[in-house]
C-alpha cells in the first residue's frame, strides 16, 4: 500500500512541505476589497463470547488448528440501499483436532453457518452455533462433532452488512458527473485488517488461499476483481452475476472487487499481459499516461526479477474516494484519482513524477508482497521497504527523463526525522492489534526500509543484490517470509558470485564480512534509530566513533546500540570511493597521504550521519564556498542535512550551520536547494507563533536573499526538465509567500487575467500554486477560486487550489474549509494546511479536538492519516503552554488513542522545539546581525 504522504517523491513531498511551511505568511501587497451497525434482521444462533458459552479462544492472533485452502465468495452489493449480502464457502484443512473454527468477522450480521464433513462420497452438513468476540474481531463456529486432523471440511456462512462509510472494508464511494449527477460505486480496501468487514475469513497474511469470486450487479454496472471474468449469468432482468476465474494462492488483504460504471483503456505488455486503466467516464481521457507507464513498468519487473507475472491481467483503477495513495491488490491495483490520472494540459511536472512512482510501487508489490509476503505485520517493511526501493530502481530505467535517483536521499532524510526520536521503533517491531498494525505504515517501514536496502545494495554491489532478490522470490513464491529468509538469500548470492574461495572480488571488505549479511542487517532492522559517526583526522589517521543519534533533552549517548556501518568516503586527493566496515564503537583507518578534507557517506547511500571534529567542518564549509561542485549535489544536500541535525543534539553551534548555508547563494541544483529550504524555513515557522517578529522577519529576509538570484532566473512557463520545473514551482511559491515583489506582481497579473477569463485562461502548470496563492489573499479572489474548487474540470488542480484557499488570513474562510465543503479524503491535508497558517492554527487544533472521534471512525485509529493530522497540527508548537495543552487533550482520551505512537512523536517534537528555541534563538539573532 502506498501511504499517501509517504509515497510522495522527495521533490514532490518537498513541494508539499514548502506549501505547508509557507502557509499563512503570504501577506502580499495586494488591495484587499453509519455508522456500521447492520440492520436488524433474522439471524442465526449468534451470541457474544461473554454469554453462557465462553469464547473458545483468548488470543488476538488466530490459532493454527485450521487452515483455509479455498474461498468461494458470492457478494451482492445494493448501491441504492448501500447494503450488501454475502455467502462464503471456505474449504479448510485441520492440523490439530478441534471442535471450533476461529476466524475473523467485523460488522457482519451472520444469518446462517454450517460445517460440512466429507467422508468419501458422502457429505454431512450441520448448522453450527456462532459465537462472537468483538474486541478481537473474531467469531467461533462451534461444531457438534470433532474436526479431525488431515480431514477436509467446508465452512459455509451467510451474512449481510452495510457498505462501509469509512475508507476500508467494502465501502461506498461517490462522484459527481460533469452534469452534476451524483453516482455511487462500491470498492474495497482490505489492507491491513479489513477483509473481515467484507467476508468472514482468516484475515492474517500467512493464511494464504485461493479465491473464487462471484459478484451480483445491475446490468448498467461493471464488476472487477483480481482475476478476469470467465462467465456471467443473467439471474434476472435487473441482475447479472459475474464469475471470476480462480485466483492464485494469496493473502486475504490482497482480495479486491469493485462495482461501478467505470470506463477503461487497455494495452498488452510484451509478454501478453492485458493492462487496463479504469476510471469514472468523464476522466477516461486522463488514463493514457498511467497505461503507458504501467506497460513499461510491468515489462521491466518481469525482466528484472526473471519471474513472469502470474496473472493474465493487471487492472489499475482510480477510485474517487480513497484514503491512501494506492493499494497493490493482486491483479486489481487501486489508486486515489490524483495518483493515477494525468492531464497533459493541466497536470504539473510533480504530478507526472508522483504518478509514475506510485504505479512503480504498486507493480513492484506484485512480486514483493503478493508473490512473497511477510509472515506477520511486524515485518511489513519486507513489503513496503522493497516496493519503495524498487520505485527508484525501476523508474530510473523506464523513465530516465524523470531522474528519480536524484531524490532518493530525501527519503532517508524523511525517515531520519522520525527515527531520531525516542518514540521511533525498529524496522521489525512486534505488533498485535489492528491499531498497532496500522501504525507500522510509516516512514520507518517505507523510507527507512528502502534506505537500508539501498545501503546494502551499495555494499554488496548491484549484481549480487539482484541475484539475491531473485533467489529469494523464487524460493519463497506463494509463501510467507521473515527477515532472516531475505538475508540468507542475499548471503547465498554473494557466495555464488564469489568464485572458488567464496569471496566477491568487487568488494573491498573481507569475505567473512560479506557472508555475514544477517548479523550486519540485524543491527539495522532489530534496533531503532541510526548511528552518528564522528570523524577525527590526525595526520593520515582517521579516528572513527559511532553512537546512537537521538534528539531530546534526555538524549545522552545510548548504551548498547551498535551498528555494522558500511562507510564510504572520498577526499581532497581522490574522488574514488573508498570503503570501510565499522563494526565496533571505535576504529581507525589510515589514509595513504594527508588530505585537506574528507567526506563520508558518499552520495548519502548510507543510513547514517557524520560529524567532523576539529577543523573538519571548517574545511568542508570552505570547500562549499570556494568550489561547491567539487562534490556531488547529493553530497552537498547531505552536508546541509547533517550540519543542522548536529545542531539539534548540541554537537555544533547553529552559527556554524548558518555559516555553511551561506554557500547556497551559488547553488542551483534541486536537492541542495530543497534541503536548504527544508532546514531554514522551519526555523522561522517556530518563531511565527511566538511573537518574535523582528528576528523572524530578519531570518525570512536572509533566506529570500540567499535564493534571490536563483528566483530571478526562473521563467514563468513549463519549460525544462522535471527537476527544473519542480524547482521553479517551489521557488516561485516561496518568493511570493515571502512578499518578494517581482514575484508577487507577476503572480497578481496572471491571477487577474485568469479571473477575467472566468478560469478559462490556461496558466502554466508549474506556476499555478504561486498564482492561486497570491490571488486568494483578497476576499474576492478567494471566493472566485472557491467557486472553481468543486467543478469537475478543475479536478487536476484540486490540491493546488486547496492549498491556496487555506492560506487566507480570514478566519471565516478558513473555518469554511474545515466544514463539509472538502472531500473527506482530502481533509487531513486541509487540516494540516490550516494548522501551518498563523491565522488558522487555533482553528485546526480545535477542529482536531472536537472531531477526534469522528476522524478516528472515518480514517481508523493508528492510520497514517491520523498520524499526519496529529503531527502536522502540532509540530510547529514550541511553547510550554502549547505542550501542556496537547498533553492534556491526549491524556483525556481512552488509552488506545493516548498511547498512539504519533501522539508520543508529537509530544517529543514539541519538547524538542522548546529546547531548540531556548538554546538557539539568541544565537540566530546575533548571527543575523553580523551577516545581514
PDB file of N, CA and C in Angstrom, residues 16-77:
ATOM      1  N   UNK A  16       5.243  19.938  -1.343  1.00  0.00           N
ATOM      2  CA  UNK A  16       4.115  19.972  -0.422  1.00  0.00           C
ATOM      3  C   UNK A  16       4.544  20.549   0.917  1.00  0.00           C
ATOM      4  N   UNK A  17       5.739  20.148   1.384  1.00  0.00           N
ATOM      5  CA  UNK A  17       6.234  20.700   2.633  1.00  0.00           C
ATOM      6  C   UNK A  17       6.455  22.198   2.504  1.00  0.00           C
ATOM      7  N   UNK A  18       6.949  22.600   1.327  1.00  0.00           N
ATOM      8  CA  UNK A  18       7.163  24.018   1.096  1.00  0.00           C
ATOM      9  C   UNK A  18       5.836  24.757   1.196  1.00  0.00           C
ATOM     10  N   UNK A  19       4.809  24.164   0.603  1.00  0.00           N
ATOM     11  CA  UNK A  19       3.482  24.766   0.672  1.00  0.00           C
ATOM     12  C   UNK A  19       3.039  24.880   2.128  1.00  0.00           C
ATOM     13  N   UNK A  20       3.249  23.803   2.882  1.00  0.00           N
ATOM     14  CA  UNK A  20       2.834  23.823   4.278  1.00  0.00           C
ATOM     15  C   UNK A  20       3.628  24.844   5.081  1.00  0.00           C
ATOM     16  N   UNK A  21       4.934  24.901   4.794  1.00  0.00           N
ATOM     17  CA  UNK A  21       5.789  25.774   5.591  1.00  0.00           C
ATOM     18  C   UNK A  21       5.542  27.250   5.302  1.00  0.00           C
ATOM     19  N   UNK A  22       5.049  27.541   4.088  1.00  0.00           N
ATOM     20  CA  UNK A  22       4.864  28.946   3.742  1.00  0.00           C
ATOM     21  C   UNK A  22       3.457  29.443   4.039  1.00  0.00           C
ATOM     22  N   UNK A  23       2.599  28.537   4.507  1.00  0.00           N
ATOM     23  CA  UNK A  23       1.213  28.915   4.761  1.00  0.00           C
ATOM     24  C   UNK A  23       1.133  30.044   5.785  1.00  0.00           C
ATOM     25  N   UNK A  24       0.230  30.950   5.523  1.00  0.00           N
ATOM     26  CA  UNK A  24      -0.073  31.974   6.499  1.00  0.00           C
ATOM     27  C   UNK A  24       0.903  33.120   6.528  1.00  0.00           C
ATOM     28  N   UNK A  25       1.945  33.040   5.736  1.00  0.00           N
ATOM     29  CA  UNK A  25       2.918  34.120   5.746  1.00  0.00           C
ATOM     30  C   UNK A  25       2.832  34.891   4.442  1.00  0.00           C
ATOM     31  N   UNK A  26       1.760  34.649   3.693  1.00  0.00           N
ATOM     32  CA  UNK A  26       1.639  35.259   2.374  1.00  0.00           C
ATOM     33  C   UNK A  26       0.848  36.561   2.493  1.00  0.00           C
ATOM     34  N   UNK A  27       1.313  37.481   3.291  1.00  0.00           N
ATOM     35  CA  UNK A  27       0.626  38.750   3.476  1.00  0.00           C
ATOM     36  C   UNK A  27       1.080  39.696   2.371  1.00  0.00           C
ATOM     37  N   UNK A  28       0.696  39.346   1.117  1.00  0.00           N
ATOM     38  CA  UNK A  28       1.252  40.056  -0.028  1.00  0.00           C
ATOM     39  C   UNK A  28       0.638  41.444  -0.172  1.00  0.00           C
ATOM     40  N   UNK A  29       1.352  42.270  -0.902  1.00  0.00           N
ATOM     41  CA  UNK A  29       0.910  43.658  -1.080  1.00  0.00           C
ATOM     42  C   UNK A  29      -0.134  43.733  -2.177  1.00  0.00           C
ATOM     43  N   UNK A  30      -1.372  43.373  -1.837  1.00  0.00           N
ATOM     44  CA  UNK A  30      -2.462  43.474  -2.800  1.00  0.00           C
ATOM     45  C   UNK A  30      -3.578  44.283  -2.160  1.00  0.00           C
ATOM     46  N   UNK A  31      -4.451  44.818  -2.996  1.00  0.00           N
ATOM     47  CA  UNK A  31      -5.560  45.624  -2.495  1.00  0.00           C
ATOM     48  C   UNK A  31      -6.636  44.706  -1.951  1.00  0.00           C
ATOM     49  N   UNK A  32      -7.009  44.892  -0.683  1.00  0.00           N
ATOM     50  CA  UNK A  32      -7.966  43.983  -0.078  1.00  0.00           C
ATOM     51  C   UNK A  32      -9.353  44.566  -0.197  1.00  0.00           C
ATOM     52  N   UNK A  33     -10.219  44.539  -1.123  1.00  0.00           N
ATOM     53  CA  UNK A  33     -11.617  44.922  -1.206  1.00  0.00           C
ATOM     54  C   UNK A  33     -12.351  43.582  -0.572  1.00  0.00           C
ATOM     55  N   UNK A  34     -22.954   5.522  10.400  1.00  0.00           N
ATOM     56  CA  UNK A  34     -23.189   4.716   9.846  1.00  0.00           C
ATOM     57  C   UNK A  34     -22.883   3.676  10.686  1.00  0.00           C
ATOM     58  N   UNK A  35     -22.822   5.089  10.253  1.00  0.00           N
ATOM     59  CA  UNK A  35     -22.409   4.044  11.191  1.00  0.00           C
ATOM     60  C   UNK A  35     -22.346   2.674  10.553  1.00  0.00           C
ATOM     61  N   UNK A  36     -21.689   1.624  11.289  1.00  0.00           N
ATOM     62  CA  UNK A  36     -21.501   0.257  10.781  1.00  0.00           C
ATOM     63  C   UNK A  36     -22.543  -0.721  11.335  1.00  0.00           C
ATOM     64  N   UNK A  37     -23.492  -0.263  12.127  1.00  0.00           N
ATOM     65  CA  UNK A  37     -24.426  -1.215  12.722  1.00  0.00           C
ATOM     66  C   UNK A  37     -25.340  -1.782  11.660  1.00  0.00           C
ATOM     67  N   UNK A  38     -25.271  -3.094  11.474  1.00  0.00           N
ATOM     68  CA  UNK A  38     -26.112  -3.723  10.465  1.00  0.00           C
ATOM     69  C   UNK A  38     -27.571  -3.607  10.855  1.00  0.00           C
ATOM     70  N   UNK A  39     -28.413  -3.608   9.834  1.00  0.00           N
ATOM     71  CA  UNK A  39     -29.845  -3.506  10.081  1.00  0.00           C
ATOM     72  C   UNK A  39     -30.334  -4.771  10.786  1.00  0.00           C
ATOM     73  N   UNK A  40     -31.350  -4.611  11.660  1.00  0.00           N
ATOM     74  CA  UNK A  40     -31.899  -5.758  12.356  1.00  0.00           C
ATOM     75  C   UNK A  40     -32.569  -6.697  11.372  1.00  0.00           C
ATOM     76  N   UNK A  41     -32.289  -7.987  11.528  1.00  0.00           N
ATOM     77  CA  UNK A  41     -32.945  -8.970  10.693  1.00  0.00           C
ATOM     78  C   UNK A  41     -32.824 -10.313  11.388  1.00  0.00           C
ATOM     79  N   UNK A  42     -33.545 -11.274  10.889  1.00  0.00           N
ATOM     80  CA  UNK A  42     -33.491 -12.594  11.479  1.00  0.00           C
ATOM     81  C   UNK A  42     -32.071 -13.134  11.368  1.00  0.00           C
ATOM     82  N   UNK A  43     -31.510 -13.603  12.480  1.00  0.00           N
ATOM     83  CA  UNK A  43     -30.123 -14.058  12.468  1.00  0.00           C
ATOM     84  C   UNK A  43     -30.017 -15.496  12.929  1.00  0.00           C
ATOM     85  N   UNK A  44     -28.846 -16.073  12.686  1.00  0.00           N
ATOM     86  CA  UNK A  44     -28.551 -17.410  13.194  1.00  0.00           C
ATOM     87  C   UNK A  44     -28.321 -17.329  14.695  1.00  0.00           C
ATOM     88  N   UNK A  45     -27.969 -18.450  15.272  1.00  0.00           N
ATOM     89  CA  UNK A  45     -27.732 -18.505  16.706  1.00  0.00           C
ATOM     90  C   UNK A  45     -26.377 -17.890  17.000  1.00  0.00           C
ATOM     91  N   UNK A  46     -26.346 -16.552  17.031  1.00  0.00           N
ATOM     92  CA  UNK A  46     -25.103 -15.814  17.243  1.00  0.00           C
ATOM     93  C   UNK A  46     -25.143 -15.198  18.630  1.00  0.00           C
ATOM     94  N   UNK A  47     -24.190 -15.553  19.458  1.00  0.00           N
ATOM     95  CA  UNK A  47     -24.154 -14.990  20.808  1.00  0.00           C
ATOM     96  C   UNK A  47     -22.774 -14.456  21.083  1.00  0.00           C
ATOM     97  N   UNK A  48     -22.693 -13.558  22.058  1.00  0.00           N
ATOM     98  CA  UNK A  48     -21.403 -12.987  22.426  1.00  0.00           C
ATOM     99  C   UNK A  48     -20.593 -13.996  23.206  1.00  0.00           C
ATOM    100  N   UNK A  49     -19.297 -13.884  23.053  1.00  0.00           N
ATOM    101  CA  UNK A  49     -18.415 -14.794  23.773  1.00  0.00           C
ATOM    102  C   UNK A  49     -18.487 -14.647  25.277  1.00  0.00           C
ATOM    103  N   UNK A  50     -19.080 -13.561  25.764  1.00  0.00           N
ATOM    104  CA  UNK A  50     -19.184 -13.413  27.212  1.00  0.00           C
ATOM    105  C   UNK A  50     -20.534 -13.891  27.727  1.00  0.00           C
ATOM    106  N   UNK A  51     -21.283 -14.612  26.872  1.00  0.00           N
ATOM    107  CA  UNK A  51     -22.589 -15.137  27.274  1.00  0.00           C
ATOM    108  C   UNK A  51     -22.442 -16.449  28.013  1.00  0.00           C
ATOM    109  N   UNK A  52     -23.457 -17.311  27.860  1.00  0.00           N
ATOM    110  CA  UNK A  52     -23.456 -18.564  28.598  1.00  0.00           C
ATOM    111  C   UNK A  52     -22.325 -19.484  28.159  1.00  0.00           C
ATOM    112  N   UNK A  53     -21.950 -19.404  26.893  1.00  0.00           N
ATOM    113  CA  UNK A  53     -20.824 -20.202  26.400  1.00  0.00           C
ATOM    114  C   UNK A  53     -19.589 -19.314  26.291  1.00  0.00           C
ATOM    115  N   UNK A  54     -18.483 -19.706  26.915  1.00  0.00           N
ATOM    116  CA  UNK A  54     -17.276 -18.883  26.800  1.00  0.00           C
ATOM    117  C   UNK A  54     -16.709 -18.973  25.391  1.00  0.00           C
ATOM    118  N   UNK A  55     -16.127 -17.873  24.937  1.00  0.00           N
ATOM    119  CA  UNK A  55     -15.488 -17.883  23.622  1.00  0.00           C
ATOM    120  C   UNK A  55     -14.270 -18.798  23.719  1.00  0.00           C
ATOM    121  N   UNK A  56     -14.094 -19.714  22.766  1.00  0.00           N
ATOM    122  CA  UNK A  56     -13.081 -20.776  22.930  1.00  0.00           C
ATOM    123  C   UNK A  56     -11.648 -20.368  22.604  1.00  0.00           C
ATOM    124  N   UNK A  57     -11.389 -19.082  22.410  1.00  0.00           N
ATOM    125  CA  UNK A  57     -10.029 -18.645  22.058  1.00  0.00           C
ATOM    126  C   UNK A  57      -9.767 -17.317  22.740  1.00  0.00           C
ATOM    127  N   UNK A  58      -8.564 -17.130  23.284  1.00  0.00           N
ATOM    128  CA  UNK A  58      -8.305 -15.925  24.076  1.00  0.00           C
ATOM    129  C   UNK A  58      -7.114 -15.114  23.572  1.00  0.00           C
ATOM    130  N   UNK A  59      -6.727 -15.306  22.304  1.00  0.00           N
ATOM    131  CA  UNK A  59      -5.588 -14.564  21.761  1.00  0.00           C
ATOM    132  C   UNK A  59      -6.004 -13.744  20.549  1.00  0.00           C
ATOM    133  N   UNK A  60      -5.283 -12.625  20.339  1.00  0.00           N
ATOM    134  CA  UNK A  60      -5.572 -11.762  19.195  1.00  0.00           C
ATOM    135  C   UNK A  60      -5.267 -12.474  17.877  1.00  0.00           C
ATOM    136  N   UNK A  61      -4.185 -13.223  17.830  1.00  0.00           N
ATOM    137  CA  UNK A  61      -3.825 -13.989  16.630  1.00  0.00           C
ATOM    138  C   UNK A  61      -4.657 -15.266  16.570  1.00  0.00           C
ATOM    139  N   UNK A  62      -5.015 -15.665  15.360  1.00  0.00           N
ATOM    140  CA  UNK A  62      -5.813 -16.867  15.189  1.00  0.00           C
ATOM    141  C   UNK A  62      -4.986 -18.119  15.480  1.00  0.00           C
ATOM    142  N   UNK A  63      -5.654 -19.203  15.930  1.00  0.00           N
ATOM    143  CA  UNK A  63      -4.929 -20.469  16.101  1.00  0.00           C
ATOM    144  C   UNK A  63      -4.565 -21.058  14.737  1.00  0.00           C
ATOM    145  N   UNK A  64      -3.610 -21.964  14.744  1.00  0.00           N
ATOM    146  CA  UNK A  64      -3.187 -22.629  13.503  1.00  0.00           C
ATOM    147  C   UNK A  64      -3.839 -24.008  13.350  1.00  0.00           C
ATOM    148  N   UNK A  65      -4.872 -24.268  14.165  1.00  0.00           N
ATOM    149  CA  UNK A  65      -5.526 -25.573  14.137  1.00  0.00           C
ATOM    150  C   UNK A  65      -6.172 -25.841  12.782  1.00  0.00           C
ATOM    151  N   UNK A  66      -6.695 -24.772  12.197  1.00  0.00           N
ATOM    152  CA  UNK A  66      -7.470 -24.889  10.966  1.00  0.00           C
ATOM    153  C   UNK A  66      -6.863 -23.952   9.924  1.00  0.00           C
ATOM    154  N   UNK A  67      -6.685 -24.445   8.714  1.00  0.00           N
ATOM    155  CA  UNK A  67      -6.052 -23.663   7.647  1.00  0.00           C
ATOM    156  C   UNK A  67      -7.008 -23.565   6.462  1.00  0.00           C
ATOM    157  N   UNK A  68      -7.263 -22.358   5.943  1.00  0.00           N
ATOM    158  CA  UNK A  68      -8.118 -22.238   4.759  1.00  0.00           C
ATOM    159  C   UNK A  68      -7.359 -22.659   3.497  1.00  0.00           C
ATOM    160  N   UNK A  69      -8.064 -23.289   2.587  1.00  0.00           N
ATOM    161  CA  UNK A  69      -7.473 -23.728   1.329  1.00  0.00           C
ATOM    162  C   UNK A  69      -8.073 -22.970   0.155  1.00  0.00           C
ATOM    163  N   UNK A  70      -9.391 -22.786   0.202  1.00  0.00           N
ATOM    164  CA  UNK A  70     -10.084 -22.156  -0.920  1.00  0.00           C
ATOM    165  C   UNK A  70     -11.344 -21.454  -0.426  1.00  0.00           C
ATOM    166  N   UNK A  71     -11.549 -20.233  -0.913  1.00  0.00           N
ATOM    167  CA  UNK A  71     -12.770 -19.474  -0.610  1.00  0.00           C
ATOM    168  C   UNK A  71     -13.633 -19.407  -1.864  1.00  0.00           C
ATOM    169  N   UNK A  72     -14.920 -19.691  -1.708  1.00  0.00           N
ATOM    170  CA  UNK A  72     -15.931 -19.400  -2.727  1.00  0.00           C
ATOM    171  C   UNK A  72     -16.762 -18.256  -2.178  1.00  0.00           C
ATOM    172  N   UNK A  73     -16.711 -17.105  -2.814  1.00  0.00           N
ATOM    173  CA  UNK A  73     -17.419 -15.919  -2.305  1.00  0.00           C
ATOM    174  C   UNK A  73     -18.464 -15.457  -3.308  1.00  0.00           C
ATOM    175  N   UNK A  74     -19.643 -15.160  -2.793  1.00  0.00           N
ATOM    176  CA  UNK A  74     -20.692 -14.527  -3.591  1.00  0.00           C
ATOM    177  C   UNK A  74     -21.112 -13.262  -2.864  1.00  0.00           C
ATOM    178  N   UNK A  75     -20.972 -12.104  -3.527  1.00  0.00           N
ATOM    179  CA  UNK A  75     -21.352 -10.827  -2.913  1.00  0.00           C
ATOM    180  C   UNK A  75     -22.337 -10.093  -3.804  1.00  0.00           C
ATOM    181  N   UNK A  76     -23.312  -9.491  -3.166  1.00  0.00           N
ATOM    182  CA  UNK A  76     -24.329  -8.734  -3.890  1.00  0.00           C
ATOM    183  C   UNK A  76     -24.506  -7.375  -3.222  1.00  0.00           C
ATOM    184  N   UNK A  77     -23.765  -6.373  -3.701  1.00  0.00           N
ATOM    185  CA  UNK A  77     -23.946  -5.026  -3.147  1.00  0.00           C
ATOM    186  C   UNK A  77     -25.151  -4.335  -3.778  1.00  0.00           C
TER     187      UNK A  77
END
